[in-house]
Amino acid sequence: MGPKGSVDVLGEKIVNNAGRNNHSDPVSEFILLGFPCTWETQILLFAFFSVIYVLTLIGNLSIICAVWWDHHLHTPMYTLLANFSFLEMWYVTSTVPSMLASFLSETKTISFMGCFLQFYFFFSMGTTETFFLSAMAFDRYLAICRPLRYPTVMTVQRCIRMGACCWLCGFSCFLLPVYLISQLPFCGLNTIDHFLCDPGPLMKLSCVPAPATEITCAVFNSVLIFSTFVFITSSYTLVIRAVLRVPSAEGWRKAFSTCGSHLAVVSLFYGSIMVMYVSPTAGNPAGIQKIVTLFYSVMTPLFNPLIYSLRNKEMKEVLRRLFRIMISGQGQPLKH
């Protein structure tokens, strides 16, 4: 196919759909525009995001394996981190494979059901991420501010229950927004200027204005984002105050090494989602929406393993030994 082939075919399909959907026929599929560009550019984007996706899976899987194999990492903090890495693998998988397929597709269509399934799983895992970041902040607060009570309060069993609660709450919270938006009448244009099924562009395609749904989703997102963000920042504020009272320079270094990586991840994730979803139909240009969404949904899961491994001396040492074991072909648990 020539350089303009896929763009021309996509443009023709959009025009045909616009003529066919005369605000009476219900929409059975959506067109995800993604990144309209020449065929050569789409091939380059396909290669680039393929590499990003593979590196993200490898990085997060390495952390999971390190926690699994080294019994010294069988602690609440690293149990939560392994869960978080597992979540990141599925989080990026909910969007990137379909985006890669779209780069090679002429039509770039997604079924109505497929669109809302992607919507549900992508945002449910994003919600679960906010809960895991909160749980990790609470764990650090107990470990540093309440060190004597920490072993009895934060047991591995309690940590596992906390992780299960994060998964359950994360996948329950977004049922209401997905249901409300799916009940809107879609009978006109079906072209979404995005690479995923995002609530803002979806609500704009509704045949009738839906201010109640927009306000409900905006309030829901605001409460979810700001409540977890305030909890996390409050926890780390107390941690920093406690650390500043420690006279030992080694204590400072260890505490800030651990908490610094967590704060970096929190800053990356919350900084981008606040731009996007506190007001889902805010007048952000489509290009800005795509870039911000790419950052928190694709780049952040790539950066997280690097942040945790590079800033955490213990994790870095375990990963180094794990790679040596993999190269040598041994299968014994890691030992210090």
Short mmCIF file of C-alpha atoms in Angstrom, two decimals:
data_model
loop_
_atom_site.label_atom_id
_atom_site.label_comp_id
_atom_site.label_asym_id
_atom_site.label_seq_id
_atom_site.Cartn_x
_atom_site.Cartn_y
_atom_site.Cartn_z
CA MET A 1 0.00 0.00 0.00
CA GLY A 2 1.26 3.48 -0.84
CA PRO A 3 2.14 6.17 1.68
CA LYS A 4 -1.33 7.70 1.57
CA GLY A 5 -3.26 4.46 1.19
CA SER A 6 -4.31 3.83 4.77
CA VAL A 7 -5.13 7.50 5.38
CA ASP A 8 -7.28 7.66 2.23
CA VAL A 9 -9.16 4.46 3.09
CA LEU A 10 -9.79 5.70 6.63
CA GLY A 11 -10.99 9.07 5.35
CA GLU A 12 -13.35 7.38 2.90
CA LYS A 13 -14.79 5.20 5.67
CA ILE A 14 -15.36 8.23 7.91
CA VAL A 15 -17.18 10.04 5.10
CA ASN A 16 -19.31 6.97 4.34
CA ASN A 17 -20.20 6.55 7.99
CA ALA A 18 -21.06 10.23 8.27
CA GLY A 19 -23.45 9.90 5.35
CA ARG A 20 -24.95 6.67 6.57
CA ASN A 21 -25.42 7.71 10.20
CA ASN A 22 -28.08 10.37 9.78
CA HIS A 23 -28.83 10.60 13.50
CA SER A 24 -31.34 7.73 13.30
CA ASP A 25 -29.36 4.49 13.01
CA PRO A 26 -27.78 3.27 16.27
CA VAL A 27 -24.00 3.01 16.25
CA SER A 28 -22.68 -0.55 16.18
CA GLU A 29 -18.97 0.30 15.94
CA PHE A 30 -16.60 3.18 16.49
CA ILE A 31 -13.61 4.41 14.52
CA LEU A 32 -10.53 5.15 16.62
CA LEU A 33 -8.56 7.71 14.63
CA GLY A 34 -5.42 7.16 16.68
CA PHE A 35 -2.57 9.00 14.99
CA PRO A 36 -3.55 9.86 11.39
CA CYS A 37 -0.35 10.02 9.34
CA THR A 38 1.37 8.46 6.36
CA TRP A 39 1.86 4.72 6.09
CA GLU A 40 5.63 5.02 6.66
CA THR A 41 5.09 7.01 9.85
CA GLN A 42 2.58 4.48 11.14
CA ILE A 43 5.12 1.70 10.59
CA LEU A 44 7.68 3.69 12.59
CA LEU A 45 5.14 4.26 15.37
CA PHE A 46 4.28 0.55 15.32
CA ALA A 47 7.96 -0.36 15.76
CA PHE A 48 8.51 2.25 18.48
CA PHE A 49 5.52 1.28 20.62
CA SER A 50 6.23 -2.43 20.09
CA VAL A 51 9.66 -1.93 21.65
CA ILE A 52 8.15 0.13 24.48
CA TYR A 53 5.55 -2.56 25.15
CA VAL A 54 8.10 -5.40 25.26
CA LEU A 55 10.44 -3.42 27.53
CA THR A 56 7.54 -2.60 29.85
CA LEU A 57 6.58 -6.26 30.17
CA ILE A 58 10.20 -7.31 30.74
CA GLY A 59 10.83 -4.62 33.34
CA ASN A 60 7.73 -5.31 35.41
CA LEU A 61 8.10 -9.08 35.07
CA SER A 62 11.69 -8.76 36.35
CA ILE A 63 10.44 -7.12 39.54
CA ILE A 64 7.80 -9.83 40.02
CA CYS A 65 10.40 -12.57 39.54
CA ALA A 66 12.83 -10.87 41.92
CA VAL A 67 10.20 -10.70 44.67
CA TRP A 68 9.11 -14.27 43.98
CA TRP A 69 12.58 -15.82 44.04
CA ASP A 70 14.31 -13.94 46.85
CA HIS A 71 12.81 -14.80 50.24
CA HIS A 72 14.34 -11.64 51.71
CA LEU A 73 11.86 -9.68 49.59
CA HIS A 74 8.84 -11.56 50.97
CA THR A 75 7.84 -8.45 52.93
CA PRO A 76 4.69 -6.33 52.73
CA MET A 77 6.42 -3.53 50.82
CA TYR A 78 7.73 -5.82 48.09
CA THR A 79 4.52 -7.88 48.00
CA LEU A 80 2.64 -4.68 47.18
CA LEU A 81 5.31 -3.73 44.66
CA ALA A 82 4.99 -7.11 42.91
CA ASN A 83 1.22 -6.65 42.74
CA PHE A 84 1.74 -3.17 41.38
CA SER A 85 4.09 -4.46 38.67
CA PHE A 86 1.59 -7.18 37.73
CA LEU A 87 -1.08 -4.50 37.46
CA GLU A 88 1.15 -2.36 35.24
CA MET A 89 1.63 -5.26 32.82
CA TRP A 90 -2.13 -5.61 32.35
CA TYR A 91 -2.67 -1.86 32.38
CA VAL A 92 -0.43 -1.34 29.36
CA THR A 93 -1.84 -4.49 27.72
CA SER A 94 -5.36 -3.05 27.83
CA THR A 95 -4.42 -0.39 25.24
CA VAL A 96 -1.11 -0.98 23.46
CA PRO A 97 -1.91 -4.22 21.54
CA SER A 98 -5.08 -2.66 20.07
CA MET A 99 -3.14 0.51 19.27
CA LEU A 100 -0.46 -1.55 17.50
CA ALA A 101 -3.13 -3.38 15.50
CA SER A 102 -4.63 -0.03 14.57
CA PHE A 103 -1.34 1.14 13.07
CA LEU A 104 -1.51 -1.76 10.58
CA SER A 105 -5.26 -1.56 9.99
CA GLU A 106 -7.02 0.30 7.18
CA THR A 107 -10.38 0.68 8.93
CA LYS A 108 -9.34 1.24 12.59
CA THR A 109 -12.79 0.16 13.79
CA ILE A 110 -13.76 -1.27 17.16
CA SER A 111 -17.14 -2.77 18.01
CA PHE A 112 -19.51 -1.04 20.40
CA MET A 113 -19.06 -3.80 22.98
CA GLY A 114 -15.30 -3.92 22.44
CA CYS A 115 -15.05 -0.18 22.96
CA PHE A 116 -16.83 -0.26 26.30
CA LEU A 117 -14.93 -3.35 27.43
CA GLN A 118 -11.68 -1.49 26.76
CA PHE A 119 -13.10 1.54 28.55
CA TYR A 120 -14.00 -0.57 31.59
CA PHE A 121 -10.76 -2.54 31.90
CA PHE A 122 -8.45 0.40 31.18
CA PHE A 123 -10.04 2.72 33.73
CA SER A 124 -10.64 -0.03 36.28
CA MET A 125 -6.93 -0.83 36.26
CA GLY A 126 -6.13 2.87 36.46
CA THR A 127 -8.41 3.10 39.51
CA THR A 128 -6.75 0.03 41.00
CA GLU A 129 -3.40 1.76 40.55
CA THR A 130 -4.53 4.70 42.69
CA PHE A 131 -5.52 2.26 45.45
CA PHE A 132 -2.20 0.40 45.27
CA LEU A 133 -0.27 3.67 45.44
CA SER A 134 -2.33 4.54 48.53
CA ALA A 135 -1.62 1.15 50.09
CA MET A 136 2.11 1.52 49.40
CA ALA A 137 2.09 4.99 50.97
CA PHE A 138 0.32 3.61 54.07
CA ASP A 139 2.87 0.80 54.29
CA ARG A 140 5.76 3.31 54.26
CA TYR A 141 4.00 5.45 56.85
CA LEU A 142 3.68 2.50 59.24
CA ALA A 143 7.23 1.30 58.61
CA ILE A 144 8.86 4.68 59.27
CA CYS A 145 6.47 6.46 61.64
CA ARG A 146 5.31 3.42 63.64
CA PRO A 147 8.29 1.02 63.40
CA LEU A 148 7.55 -0.84 66.66
CA ARG A 149 3.95 -1.62 65.66
CA TYR A 150 4.74 -2.27 62.00
CA PRO A 151 5.53 -6.05 62.27
CA THR A 152 2.26 -6.74 64.06
CA VAL A 153 0.05 -4.38 62.06
CA MET A 154 1.38 -5.00 58.54
CA THR A 155 1.73 -8.76 58.34
CA VAL A 156 2.09 -10.51 54.99
CA GLN A 157 -1.42 -11.97 55.36
CA ARG A 158 -2.89 -8.54 56.02
CA CYS A 159 -0.90 -7.15 53.12
CA ILE A 160 -2.37 -9.81 50.82
CA ARG A 161 -5.88 -8.91 52.00
CA MET A 162 -5.12 -5.25 51.38
CA GLY A 163 -3.95 -6.06 47.86
CA ALA A 164 -7.09 -8.10 47.19
CA CYS A 165 -9.19 -5.19 48.42
CA CYS A 166 -7.37 -2.86 46.00
CA TRP A 167 -8.19 -5.15 43.08
CA LEU A 168 -11.83 -5.62 44.14
CA CYS A 169 -12.49 -1.91 44.75
CA GLY A 170 -10.66 -0.88 41.60
CA PHE A 171 -12.77 -3.11 39.38
CA SER A 172 -16.00 -2.16 41.16
CA CYS A 173 -15.70 1.62 41.14
CA PHE A 174 -15.90 2.20 37.39
CA LEU A 175 -19.01 0.09 36.83
CA LEU A 176 -21.26 3.11 37.33
CA PRO A 177 -19.51 5.52 34.88
CA VAL A 178 -19.27 2.80 32.23
CA TYR A 179 -22.95 1.95 32.65
CA LEU A 180 -24.07 5.59 32.49
CA ILE A 181 -22.08 6.36 29.34
CA SER A 182 -23.09 3.10 27.63
CA GLN A 183 -26.76 4.08 28.07
CA LEU A 184 -26.33 7.31 26.11
CA PRO A 185 -27.87 7.30 22.60
CA PHE A 186 -25.13 6.98 19.95
CA CYS A 187 -26.78 7.48 16.57
CA GLY A 188 -24.68 10.05 14.73
CA LEU A 189 -20.98 10.23 13.96
CA ASN A 190 -18.95 7.35 15.36
CA THR A 191 -15.42 8.69 14.94
CA ILE A 192 -13.36 9.02 18.15
CA ASP A 193 -10.31 11.26 17.78
CA HIS A 194 -8.25 9.14 20.17
CA PHE A 195 -6.37 5.83 20.26
CA LEU A 196 -8.62 4.36 22.97
CA CYS A 197 -12.23 4.57 24.09
CA ASP A 198 -12.03 7.56 26.41
CA PRO A 199 -15.09 8.90 28.28
CA GLY A 200 -14.67 12.50 27.10
CA PRO A 201 -14.73 11.81 23.33
CA LEU A 202 -17.42 9.15 23.84
CA MET A 203 -19.79 11.55 25.57
CA LYS A 204 -19.25 14.10 22.81
CA LEU A 205 -20.61 11.55 20.30
CA SER A 206 -23.93 11.24 22.11
CA CYS A 207 -26.95 12.29 20.04
CA VAL A 208 -28.32 14.38 22.89
CA PRO A 209 -26.57 16.48 25.54
CA ALA A 210 -25.93 14.54 28.75
CA PRO A 211 -25.01 17.13 31.39
CA ALA A 212 -26.07 14.86 34.26
CA THR A 213 -23.75 12.08 33.09
CA GLU A 214 -20.91 14.51 32.49
CA ILE A 215 -21.27 16.03 35.95
CA THR A 216 -21.57 12.61 37.58
CA CYS A 217 -18.41 11.37 35.88
CA ALA A 218 -16.53 14.59 36.67
CA VAL A 219 -17.51 14.42 40.36
CA PHE A 220 -16.68 10.71 40.51
CA ASN A 221 -13.24 11.26 38.98
CA SER A 222 -12.52 14.27 41.17
CA VAL A 223 -13.44 12.48 44.39
CA LEU A 224 -11.45 9.37 43.43
CA ILE A 225 -8.34 11.24 42.28
CA PHE A 226 -8.19 13.88 44.99
CA SER A 227 -9.13 11.59 47.92
CA THR A 228 -6.38 9.10 47.11
CA PHE A 229 -3.93 11.90 46.26
CA VAL A 230 -4.56 13.66 49.59
CA PHE A 231 -4.17 10.36 51.44
CA ILE A 232 -0.87 9.64 49.69
CA THR A 233 0.58 13.12 50.14
CA SER A 234 -0.50 13.19 53.80
CA SER A 235 1.19 9.84 54.41
CA TYR A 236 4.46 10.95 52.82
CA THR A 237 4.32 14.31 54.61
CA LEU A 238 4.24 12.45 57.92
CA VAL A 239 7.03 10.18 56.69
CA ILE A 240 9.23 13.14 55.73
CA ARG A 241 8.60 14.79 59.11
CA ALA A 242 9.62 11.59 60.88
CA VAL A 243 12.71 11.16 58.73
CA LEU A 244 13.87 14.71 59.43
CA ARG A 245 13.92 13.87 63.15
CA VAL A 246 16.28 10.93 62.60
CA PRO A 247 19.84 11.94 63.55
CA SER A 248 21.47 9.17 61.52
CA ALA A 249 22.52 10.06 57.98
CA GLU A 250 22.18 6.38 57.03
CA GLY A 251 18.57 6.43 58.23
CA TRP A 252 17.91 9.50 56.09
CA ARG A 253 19.42 7.85 53.05
CA LYS A 254 17.51 4.58 53.40
CA ALA A 255 14.17 6.26 54.06
CA PHE A 256 14.46 8.76 51.23
CA SER A 257 15.73 6.06 48.87
CA THR A 258 12.58 4.02 49.42
CA CYS A 259 10.08 6.87 49.62
CA GLY A 260 11.73 8.85 46.81
CA SER A 261 10.93 6.12 44.28
CA HIS A 262 7.31 5.97 45.46
CA LEU A 263 6.94 9.75 45.27
CA ALA A 264 8.40 9.80 41.76
CA VAL A 265 5.83 7.25 40.57
CA VAL A 266 3.00 9.13 42.31
CA SER A 267 4.08 12.42 40.71
CA LEU A 268 4.24 10.93 37.21
CA PHE A 269 0.87 9.21 37.44
CA TYR A 270 -1.20 11.81 39.27
CA GLY A 271 0.31 14.76 37.44
CA SER A 272 -0.99 13.41 34.13
CA ILE A 273 -4.39 12.02 35.17
CA MET A 274 -5.33 15.27 36.91
CA VAL A 275 -4.88 17.07 33.60
CA MET A 276 -7.20 14.63 31.87
CA TYR A 277 -9.98 13.32 34.08
CA VAL A 278 -10.92 15.79 36.75
CA SER A 279 -13.12 17.36 34.06
CA PRO A 280 -13.50 14.77 31.29
CA THR A 281 -15.08 17.09 28.72
CA ALA A 282 -12.73 20.01 29.30
CA GLY A 283 -11.63 21.72 26.14
CA ASN A 284 -8.24 20.09 25.83
CA PRO A 285 -7.16 19.75 22.19
CA ALA A 286 -7.32 16.16 20.92
CA GLY A 287 -3.55 16.14 20.34
CA ILE A 288 -2.86 17.14 23.95
CA GLN A 289 -5.28 14.47 25.20
CA LYS A 290 -3.48 11.79 23.22
CA ILE A 291 -0.03 12.85 24.43
CA VAL A 292 -1.07 13.02 28.08
CA THR A 293 -2.87 9.67 27.84
CA LEU A 294 0.18 8.12 26.19
CA PHE A 295 2.34 9.40 29.01
CA TYR A 296 0.40 7.91 31.92
CA SER A 297 -0.83 4.77 30.16
CA VAL A 298 2.28 3.74 28.20
CA MET A 299 5.35 5.63 29.40
CA THR A 300 4.67 5.53 33.16
CA PRO A 301 4.44 1.70 33.28
CA LEU A 302 7.80 1.69 31.44
CA PHE A 303 9.43 4.13 33.87
CA ASN A 304 8.15 2.50 37.07
CA PRO A 305 10.47 -0.56 37.03
CA LEU A 306 13.42 1.71 36.26
CA ILE A 307 12.52 4.04 39.12
CA TYR A 308 12.08 1.24 41.65
CA SER A 309 15.18 -0.69 40.60
CA LEU A 310 17.55 2.26 40.18
CA ARG A 311 16.55 4.04 43.40
CA ASN A 312 16.27 0.90 45.55
CA LYS A 313 19.63 -0.63 46.36
CA GLU A 314 18.15 -3.89 47.63
CA MET A 315 16.00 -4.40 44.54
CA LYS A 316 18.91 -3.52 42.27
CA GLU A 317 21.13 -6.11 43.95
CA VAL A 318 18.48 -8.84 43.75
CA LEU A 319 17.84 -8.13 40.07
CA ARG A 320 21.56 -8.33 39.38
CA ARG A 321 21.78 -11.75 41.02
CA LEU A 322 18.59 -12.88 39.29
CA PHE A 323 20.02 -12.06 35.87
CA ARG A 324 23.21 -13.94 36.73
CA ILE A 325 21.16 -17.00 37.70
CA MET A 326 19.14 -16.79 34.48
CA ILE A 327 22.31 -16.56 32.40
CA SER A 328 23.94 -19.48 34.21
CA GLY A 329 20.77 -21.57 33.89
CA GLN A 330 20.43 -22.31 37.60
CA GLY A 331 17.00 -22.53 39.12
CA GLN A 332 17.77 -22.19 42.83
CA PRO A 333 16.18 -19.47 44.98
CA LEU A 334 18.30 -16.39 45.43
CA LYS A 335 20.42 -16.26 48.58
CA HIS A 336 22.43 -13.51 50.16
#
